[in-house]
Amino acid sequence: KEKNNPQMLFSRNHLKSIGAMFIISLTVLVLLGLGFIGGRYATIAPLSKQITVLQKKQTLGNHLTEDEKKDVIQAYYQEGQNANALDNYSWMPLCLLTPFLGDAPAPGQQNNAQINSMQFRSSREVEIPKPDGLFRIFLTGGSTAYGSGSPSNNRTIAGYLEKKLAANFRSKIKKNIEVFTMASPAWTSTHERIAIENILSELQPDLVVSFSGSNDVHWGESGRDILRFRTYFDKNIFNTIKYIYTQSHNINLTDNLPPSPNSIRPQVVVDRLLKNIELSAFTLNSTKTPYLFVLQPTLAAVSKTLTTREQSILKKRVFELPEHQEYFASCYGAINKTLTSLIEKNTWGNLYYQNLDNVFDGHEKEEIFIDSYHFGDRGNEIIAKAIANKIIHISID
């Protein structure tokens, strides 16, 4: 009957054609979808992996094993020796691209750290103009100044410093005291100098303290010129941009700042540090603001008799970098000699210097260091006490 009915035959063939077209279209859409998903995954996967690594480093506990946590908590006061709490201690905060500085902590609550709108580690905002009867101090530096591994904002170096000055210094100056931290992991004296020039000097400081030097030597040891190099954050951003350029336009960006194969000579490290210190002092001298440079003690350059645990940390570091201890000792010795001489000449009337290589003397049996550069709250408080005593002396002068 179909053969004798042209209309029925046409309808049947037409349906077959529509069905075939539908199957072909569906197949094409599926392939396009798979291609899109595959392409998106190929594009996003490397970046996602990079972000995952960064997220893991945001807290101290997240990149330690359970056994390592048990060792690290010994550097904290007894009431804070909770291995699980380390999972919330800010270590390497999420940072933002920050004009002229490269990076600084992103505002908001970051685990146990509060970052204000100006990217200072503080739950308070900086009031401008500065209220009457207020003595304002800024502390700047790298991750140790930031307070990596600190149990709270109040138990960073700046937190302890504010408390000790309020107890021992307020009655002498008849003012309330506030201490703000502007610091970021991996920052060198170059970052601090730019922060002082562009930001801190504009906020009516009564004193600026740089807790610094360690990162200048650290980067010098790895062959970086601290006046022109990429921090870890900068390197991640560069790698991201490089990947996008390669994937989208097949453009290969070459890093024009590769590290030197050898460590930077100690005297060059000192010269670059001195340049940043003098430029910072010059900037602050325009408003007669005192500038205190504090040489950060490190495991490789401290006079303290190390505990067994601290010795093992240093030995591991020396195993990785055989010249590590000698390099730090050489750089720190040259820094101390240069800055001591500069202060004696009184080249800058507003520049002060403090060497804390012996700050932990008398604490031989106490665990101070978390690793080669960072302290638990016990170390933070000892350092804050020493800096507070120096500030009181500066004010008497």
Tab-separated table of C-alpha atoms in Angstrom, residues 3-327:
chain	number	residue	atom	x	y	z
A	3	LYS	CA	4.311	1.827	-2.749
A	4	ASN	CA	0.928	2.727	-4.150
A	5	ASN	CA	0.629	5.773	-1.804
A	6	PRO	CA	3.235	8.455	-2.677
A	7	GLN	CA	2.135	10.727	0.177
A	8	MET	CA	2.706	8.064	2.842
A	9	LEU	CA	6.074	7.150	1.295
A	10	PHE	CA	7.165	10.832	1.335
A	11	SER	CA	6.150	11.238	5.001
A	12	ARG	CA	8.101	8.148	6.019
A	13	ASN	CA	11.262	9.268	4.212
A	14	HIS	CA	10.872	12.772	5.584
A	15	LEU	CA	10.748	11.448	9.137
A	16	LYS	CA	13.856	9.376	8.504
A	17	SER	CA	15.678	12.493	7.268
A	18	ILE	CA	14.603	14.501	10.300
A	19	GLY	CA	15.695	11.693	12.614
A	20	ALA	CA	19.066	11.445	10.906
A	21	MET	CA	19.562	15.199	11.118
A	22	PHE	CA	18.602	15.141	14.799
A	23	ILE	CA	21.111	12.381	15.549
A	24	ILE	CA	23.831	14.207	13.631
A	25	SER	CA	23.045	17.499	15.381
A	26	LEU	CA	22.983	15.827	18.770
A	27	THR	CA	26.317	14.148	18.054
A	28	VAL	CA	27.845	17.457	17.018
A	29	LEU	CA	26.512	19.160	20.148
A	30	VAL	CA	27.874	16.378	22.363
A	31	LEU	CA	31.274	16.590	20.687
A	32	LEU	CA	31.264	20.367	21.002
A	33	GLY	CA	30.285	20.050	24.658
A	34	LEU	CA	33.027	17.523	25.324
A	35	GLY	CA	35.481	19.727	23.477
A	36	PHE	CA	34.414	22.739	25.527
A	37	ILE	CA	34.664	20.806	28.782
A	38	GLY	CA	38.002	19.315	27.779
A	39	GLY	CA	39.353	22.681	26.669
A	40	ARG	CA	38.106	24.364	29.817
A	41	TYR	CA	39.659	21.657	31.972
A	42	ALA	CA	42.957	21.908	30.087
A	43	THR	CA	42.932	25.671	30.659
A	44	ILE	CA	41.750	25.717	34.255
A	45	ALA	CA	43.467	22.607	35.666
A	46	PRO	CA	47.012	24.031	35.985
A	47	LEU	CA	45.689	27.259	37.506
A	48	SER	CA	43.402	25.329	39.829
A	49	LYS	CA	46.364	23.264	41.015
A	50	GLN	CA	48.349	26.438	41.692
A	51	ILE	CA	45.470	27.908	43.721
A	52	THR	CA	45.095	24.648	45.681
A	53	VAL	CA	48.774	24.788	46.665
A	54	LEU	CA	48.386	28.407	47.791
A	55	GLN	CA	45.270	27.578	49.808
A	56	LYS	CA	47.134	24.810	51.612
A	57	LYS	CA	49.806	27.277	52.702
A	58	GLN	CA	47.335	29.787	54.099
A	59	THR	CA	47.534	28.276	57.596
A	60	LEU	CA	50.434	26.858	59.569
A	61	GLY	CA	48.768	23.535	60.352
A	62	ASN	CA	47.658	22.771	56.805
A	63	HIS	CA	51.174	22.182	55.531
A	64	LEU	CA	52.442	20.236	58.550
A	65	THR	CA	52.153	16.551	59.357
A	66	GLU	CA	50.619	15.526	62.674
A	67	ASP	CA	54.081	14.778	64.092
A	68	GLU	CA	55.390	18.150	62.900
A	69	LYS	CA	52.468	19.879	64.617
A	70	LYS	CA	53.406	18.234	67.922
A	71	ASP	CA	56.940	19.581	67.545
A	72	VAL	CA	55.911	23.090	66.509
A	73	ILE	CA	53.481	23.697	69.402
A	74	GLN	CA	56.447	23.591	71.796
A	75	ALA	CA	57.314	27.120	70.615
A	76	TYR	CA	54.019	28.409	72.080
A	77	TYR	CA	53.004	29.172	75.616
A	78	GLN	CA	51.511	26.189	77.384
A	79	GLU	CA	47.951	27.463	77.170
A	80	GLY	CA	48.325	27.679	73.392
A	81	GLN	CA	49.846	24.261	72.817
A	82	ASN	CA	46.952	22.831	70.827
A	83	ALA	CA	48.055	21.040	67.652
A	84	ASN	CA	44.601	21.316	66.081
A	85	ALA	CA	44.542	25.084	66.592
A	86	LEU	CA	47.480	25.407	64.178
A	87	ASP	CA	45.061	24.645	61.346
A	88	ASN	CA	43.584	28.122	61.872
A	89	TYR	CA	46.796	30.117	62.402
A	90	SER	CA	47.371	32.407	59.431
A	91	TRP	CA	50.657	31.561	57.709
A	92	MET	CA	50.707	32.786	54.105
A	93	PRO	CA	47.604	34.956	53.723
A	94	LEU	CA	45.642	35.405	50.541
A	95	CYS	CA	47.144	38.507	48.951
A	96	LEU	CA	46.005	41.145	46.496
A	97	LEU	CA	47.925	42.810	43.707
A	98	THR	CA	48.916	46.055	45.402
A	99	PRO	CA	50.157	49.125	43.485
A	100	PHE	CA	53.960	49.524	43.588
A	101	LEU	CA	54.309	46.849	46.294
A	102	GLY	CA	53.466	43.770	44.253
A	103	ASP	CA	51.265	42.260	46.947
A	104	ALA	CA	49.857	42.718	50.428
A	105	PRO	CA	47.293	40.739	52.475
A	106	ALA	CA	43.709	40.914	51.191
A	107	PRO	CA	41.266	42.754	53.501
A	108	GLY	CA	38.847	40.697	55.570
A	109	GLN	CA	38.949	37.764	57.963
A	110	GLN	CA	41.704	35.341	56.981
A	111	ASN	CA	41.473	32.372	59.305
A	112	ASN	CA	42.541	33.861	62.683
A	113	ALA	CA	43.921	37.090	61.161
A	114	GLN	CA	41.921	40.259	60.618
A	115	ILE	CA	43.110	42.501	57.779
A	116	ASN	CA	41.727	46.043	57.578
A	117	SER	CA	40.805	47.974	54.440
A	118	MET	CA	44.341	49.377	54.073
A	119	GLN	CA	45.784	45.842	54.164
A	120	PHE	CA	47.250	46.164	57.682
A	121	ARG	CA	46.944	43.211	60.032
A	122	SER	CA	44.429	44.816	62.351
A	123	SER	CA	40.736	44.771	63.172
A	124	ARG	CA	40.860	48.589	63.482
A	125	GLU	CA	40.981	51.167	60.740
A	126	VAL	CA	43.571	53.941	60.620
A	127	GLU	CA	41.889	57.252	61.501
A	128	ILE	CA	42.879	60.242	59.360
A	129	PRO	CA	43.344	62.889	60.575
A	130	LYS	CA	44.958	61.291	63.596
A	131	PRO	CA	42.990	61.960	66.787
A	132	ASP	CA	44.568	64.157	69.443
A	133	GLY	CA	46.364	62.381	72.253
A	134	LEU	CA	47.400	59.413	70.114
A	135	PHE	CA	50.910	58.030	69.575
A	136	ARG	CA	50.881	56.040	66.303
A	137	ILE	CA	53.443	53.359	65.459
A	138	PHE	CA	53.737	51.308	62.272
A	139	LEU	CA	55.605	48.000	62.180
A	140	THR	CA	56.661	46.716	58.789
A	141	GLY	CA	58.565	43.684	57.543
A	142	GLY	CA	58.070	40.229	56.072
A	143	SER	CA	56.188	37.170	57.293
A	144	THR	CA	57.586	37.293	60.846
A	145	ALA	CA	56.489	40.908	61.250
A	146	TYR	CA	53.129	39.961	59.706
A	147	GLY	CA	52.764	37.315	62.389
A	148	SER	CA	52.803	34.072	60.411
A	149	GLY	CA	51.899	31.355	62.878
A	150	SER	CA	50.641	33.748	65.577
A	151	PRO	CA	47.605	32.567	67.594
A	152	SER	CA	45.848	35.946	67.164
A	153	ASN	CA	46.393	39.571	66.168
A	154	ASN	CA	47.115	40.372	69.816
A	155	ARG	CA	49.885	37.776	69.962
A	156	THR	CA	51.865	39.049	66.996
A	157	ILE	CA	54.951	41.191	67.634
A	158	ALA	CA	52.868	44.334	67.085
A	159	GLY	CA	50.126	43.057	69.383
A	160	TYR	CA	52.522	42.404	72.242
A	161	LEU	CA	54.378	45.659	71.515
A	162	GLU	CA	51.233	47.752	71.844
A	163	LYS	CA	50.373	46.097	75.148
A	164	LYS	CA	53.858	46.599	76.630
A	165	LEU	CA	54.093	50.224	75.529
A	166	ALA	CA	50.661	50.921	76.969
A	167	ALA	CA	51.849	49.536	80.303
A	168	ASN	CA	55.307	51.154	80.458
A	169	PHE	CA	55.366	54.090	78.059
A	170	ARG	CA	51.930	55.696	78.103
A	171	SER	CA	52.445	57.433	81.440
A	172	LYS	CA	55.617	59.105	80.104
A	173	ILE	CA	54.155	60.508	76.900
A	174	LYS	CA	50.627	61.066	78.241
A	175	LYS	CA	49.106	59.604	75.078
A	176	ASN	CA	47.229	56.512	74.006
A	177	ILE	CA	49.300	54.137	71.889
A	178	GLU	CA	48.396	52.176	68.780
A	179	VAL	CA	50.591	49.854	66.744
A	180	PHE	CA	49.650	48.789	63.217
A	181	THR	CA	51.337	46.064	61.192
A	182	MET	CA	51.897	46.544	57.471
A	183	ALA	CA	53.833	43.483	56.383
A	184	SER	CA	53.592	40.577	53.986
A	185	PRO	CA	55.378	37.234	53.579
A	186	ALA	CA	58.529	37.439	51.413
A	187	TRP	CA	58.751	41.244	51.598
A	188	THR	CA	62.260	42.685	51.667
A	189	SER	CA	63.555	46.087	52.770
A	190	THR	CA	62.667	47.294	49.254
A	191	HIS	CA	58.976	46.580	49.832
A	192	GLU	CA	59.194	48.207	53.252
A	193	ARG	CA	60.855	51.315	51.817
A	194	ILE	CA	58.116	51.690	49.190
A	195	ALA	CA	55.435	51.152	51.835
A	196	ILE	CA	57.053	53.838	54.005
A	197	GLU	CA	57.410	56.273	51.108
A	198	ASN	CA	53.983	55.769	49.547
A	199	ILE	CA	51.710	54.826	52.435
A	200	LEU	CA	52.990	54.999	56.004
A	201	SER	CA	54.535	58.477	55.730
A	202	GLU	CA	51.095	59.759	54.675
A	203	LEU	CA	49.350	58.430	57.798
A	204	GLN	CA	50.837	60.758	60.426
A	205	PRO	CA	53.156	58.252	62.125
A	206	ASP	CA	54.978	59.082	65.361
A	207	LEU	CA	57.374	56.194	64.824
A	208	VAL	CA	58.045	53.582	62.129
A	209	VAL	CA	59.735	50.290	62.980
A	210	SER	CA	61.217	47.941	60.381
A	211	PHE	CA	61.636	44.396	61.675
A	212	SER	CA	63.760	43.305	58.802
A	213	GLY	CA	67.008	42.108	57.208
A	214	SER	CA	66.303	38.391	57.232
A	215	ASN	CA	64.477	38.307	53.901
A	216	ASP	CA	67.147	40.440	52.230
A	217	VAL	CA	69.683	37.773	53.165
A	218	HIS	CA	67.287	34.925	52.350
A	219	TRP	CA	66.713	36.194	48.814
A	220	GLY	CA	70.377	37.053	48.420
A	221	GLU	CA	71.242	33.471	49.301
A	222	SER	CA	69.028	32.278	46.431
A	223	GLY	CA	70.661	34.666	43.951
A	224	ARG	CA	68.005	37.406	43.863
A	225	ASP	CA	68.616	41.129	43.579
A	226	ILE	CA	66.194	42.528	46.165
A	227	LEU	CA	65.884	45.763	44.187
A	228	ARG	CA	64.554	43.878	41.164
A	229	PHE	CA	63.117	40.381	41.612
A	230	ARG	CA	59.877	38.418	41.904
A	231	THR	CA	58.534	37.195	45.242
A	232	TYR	CA	56.563	33.929	45.420
A	233	PHE	CA	53.341	35.863	44.814
A	234	ASP	CA	54.825	37.766	41.883
A	235	LYS	CA	56.069	34.511	40.367
A	236	ASN	CA	52.613	32.945	40.610
A	237	ILE	CA	51.048	35.938	38.880
A	238	PHE	CA	53.720	35.849	36.170
A	239	ASN	CA	53.155	32.117	35.587
A	240	THR	CA	49.388	32.694	35.329
A	241	ILE	CA	49.762	35.465	32.762
A	242	LYS	CA	52.341	33.446	30.852
A	243	TYR	CA	49.984	30.457	30.681
A	244	ILE	CA	47.057	32.591	29.479
A	245	TYR	CA	49.186	34.181	26.756
A	246	THR	CA	50.400	30.774	25.607
A	247	GLN	CA	46.920	29.228	25.519
A	248	SER	CA	45.098	32.153	23.930
A	249	HIS	CA	47.629	33.560	21.445
A	250	ASN	CA	50.530	31.094	21.462
A	251	ILE	CA	52.783	33.846	22.830
A	252	ASN	CA	55.627	32.636	24.999
A	253	LEU	CA	56.639	35.145	27.691
A	254	THR	CA	60.195	34.761	28.938
A	255	ASP	CA	61.058	35.649	32.511
A	256	ASN	CA	63.547	38.511	32.282
A	257	LEU	CA	64.470	38.231	35.985
A	258	PRO	CA	66.032	34.789	36.392
A	259	PRO	CA	67.992	34.281	39.623
A	260	SER	CA	71.751	34.254	39.636
A	261	PRO	CA	73.236	30.733	39.862
A	262	ASN	CA	75.252	31.900	42.866
A	263	SER	CA	74.376	33.685	46.084
A	264	ILE	CA	74.716	37.461	46.076
A	265	ARG	CA	77.944	38.630	47.706
A	266	PRO	CA	77.318	39.654	51.338
A	267	GLN	CA	78.626	43.193	50.820
A	268	VAL	CA	76.195	43.689	47.926
A	269	VAL	CA	73.349	42.481	50.153
A	270	VAL	CA	74.419	45.028	52.774
A	271	ASP	CA	74.727	47.871	50.250
A	272	ARG	CA	71.219	47.281	48.912
A	273	LEU	CA	69.757	47.038	52.402
A	274	LEU	CA	71.546	50.238	53.416
A	275	LYS	CA	70.161	52.043	50.376
A	276	ASN	CA	66.600	51.171	51.418
A	277	ILE	CA	67.202	52.121	55.042
A	278	GLU	CA	68.636	55.532	54.143
A	279	LEU	CA	65.829	56.272	51.684
A	280	SER	CA	63.273	55.347	54.367
A	281	ALA	CA	65.011	57.551	56.932
A	282	PHE	CA	65.149	60.413	54.416
A	283	THR	CA	61.409	60.135	53.719
A	284	LEU	CA	60.473	60.140	57.394
A	285	ASN	CA	62.952	62.877	58.280
A	286	SER	CA	60.831	65.414	56.402
A	287	THR	CA	58.316	65.201	59.266
A	288	LYS	CA	60.953	64.474	61.955
A	289	THR	CA	59.515	60.996	62.410
A	290	PRO	CA	61.885	58.546	64.153
A	291	TYR	CA	62.737	55.412	62.175
A	292	LEU	CA	63.899	52.297	64.001
A	293	PHE	CA	65.498	49.472	62.030
A	294	VAL	CA	65.489	46.181	63.961
A	295	LEU	CA	67.654	43.370	62.603
A	296	GLN	CA	65.505	40.246	62.784
A	297	PRO	CA	67.123	37.322	64.616
A	298	THR	CA	67.188	34.034	62.708
A	299	LEU	CA	68.085	30.496	63.633
A	300	ALA	CA	71.343	30.709	61.640
A	301	ALA	CA	72.448	33.990	63.239
A	302	VAL	CA	71.464	34.076	66.897
A	303	SER	CA	73.603	33.688	70.016
A	304	LYS	CA	71.035	31.559	71.877
A	305	THR	CA	72.058	28.017	72.710
A	306	LEU	CA	69.619	26.067	70.566
A	307	THR	CA	67.378	23.323	71.883
A	308	THR	CA	67.642	19.845	70.383
A	309	ARG	CA	64.597	20.544	68.210
A	310	GLU	CA	65.957	23.885	67.015
A	311	GLN	CA	69.318	22.277	66.218
A	312	SER	CA	67.552	19.692	64.067
A	313	ILE	CA	65.774	22.453	62.123
A	314	LEU	CA	69.085	24.197	61.456
A	315	LYS	CA	70.825	20.945	60.474
A	316	LYS	CA	68.073	20.191	57.970
A	317	ARG	CA	68.467	23.653	56.468
A	318	VAL	CA	72.242	23.270	56.253
A	319	PHE	CA	71.817	19.867	54.622
A	320	GLU	CA	69.751	21.551	51.887
A	321	LEU	CA	72.077	24.590	51.669
A	322	PRO	CA	75.551	23.706	53.017
A	323	GLU	CA	76.704	27.352	53.173
A	324	HIS	CA	73.500	28.589	54.828
A	325	GLN	CA	74.834	29.264	58.334
A	326	GLU	CA	78.095	30.810	57.119
A	327	TYR	CA	76.264	32.998	54.607
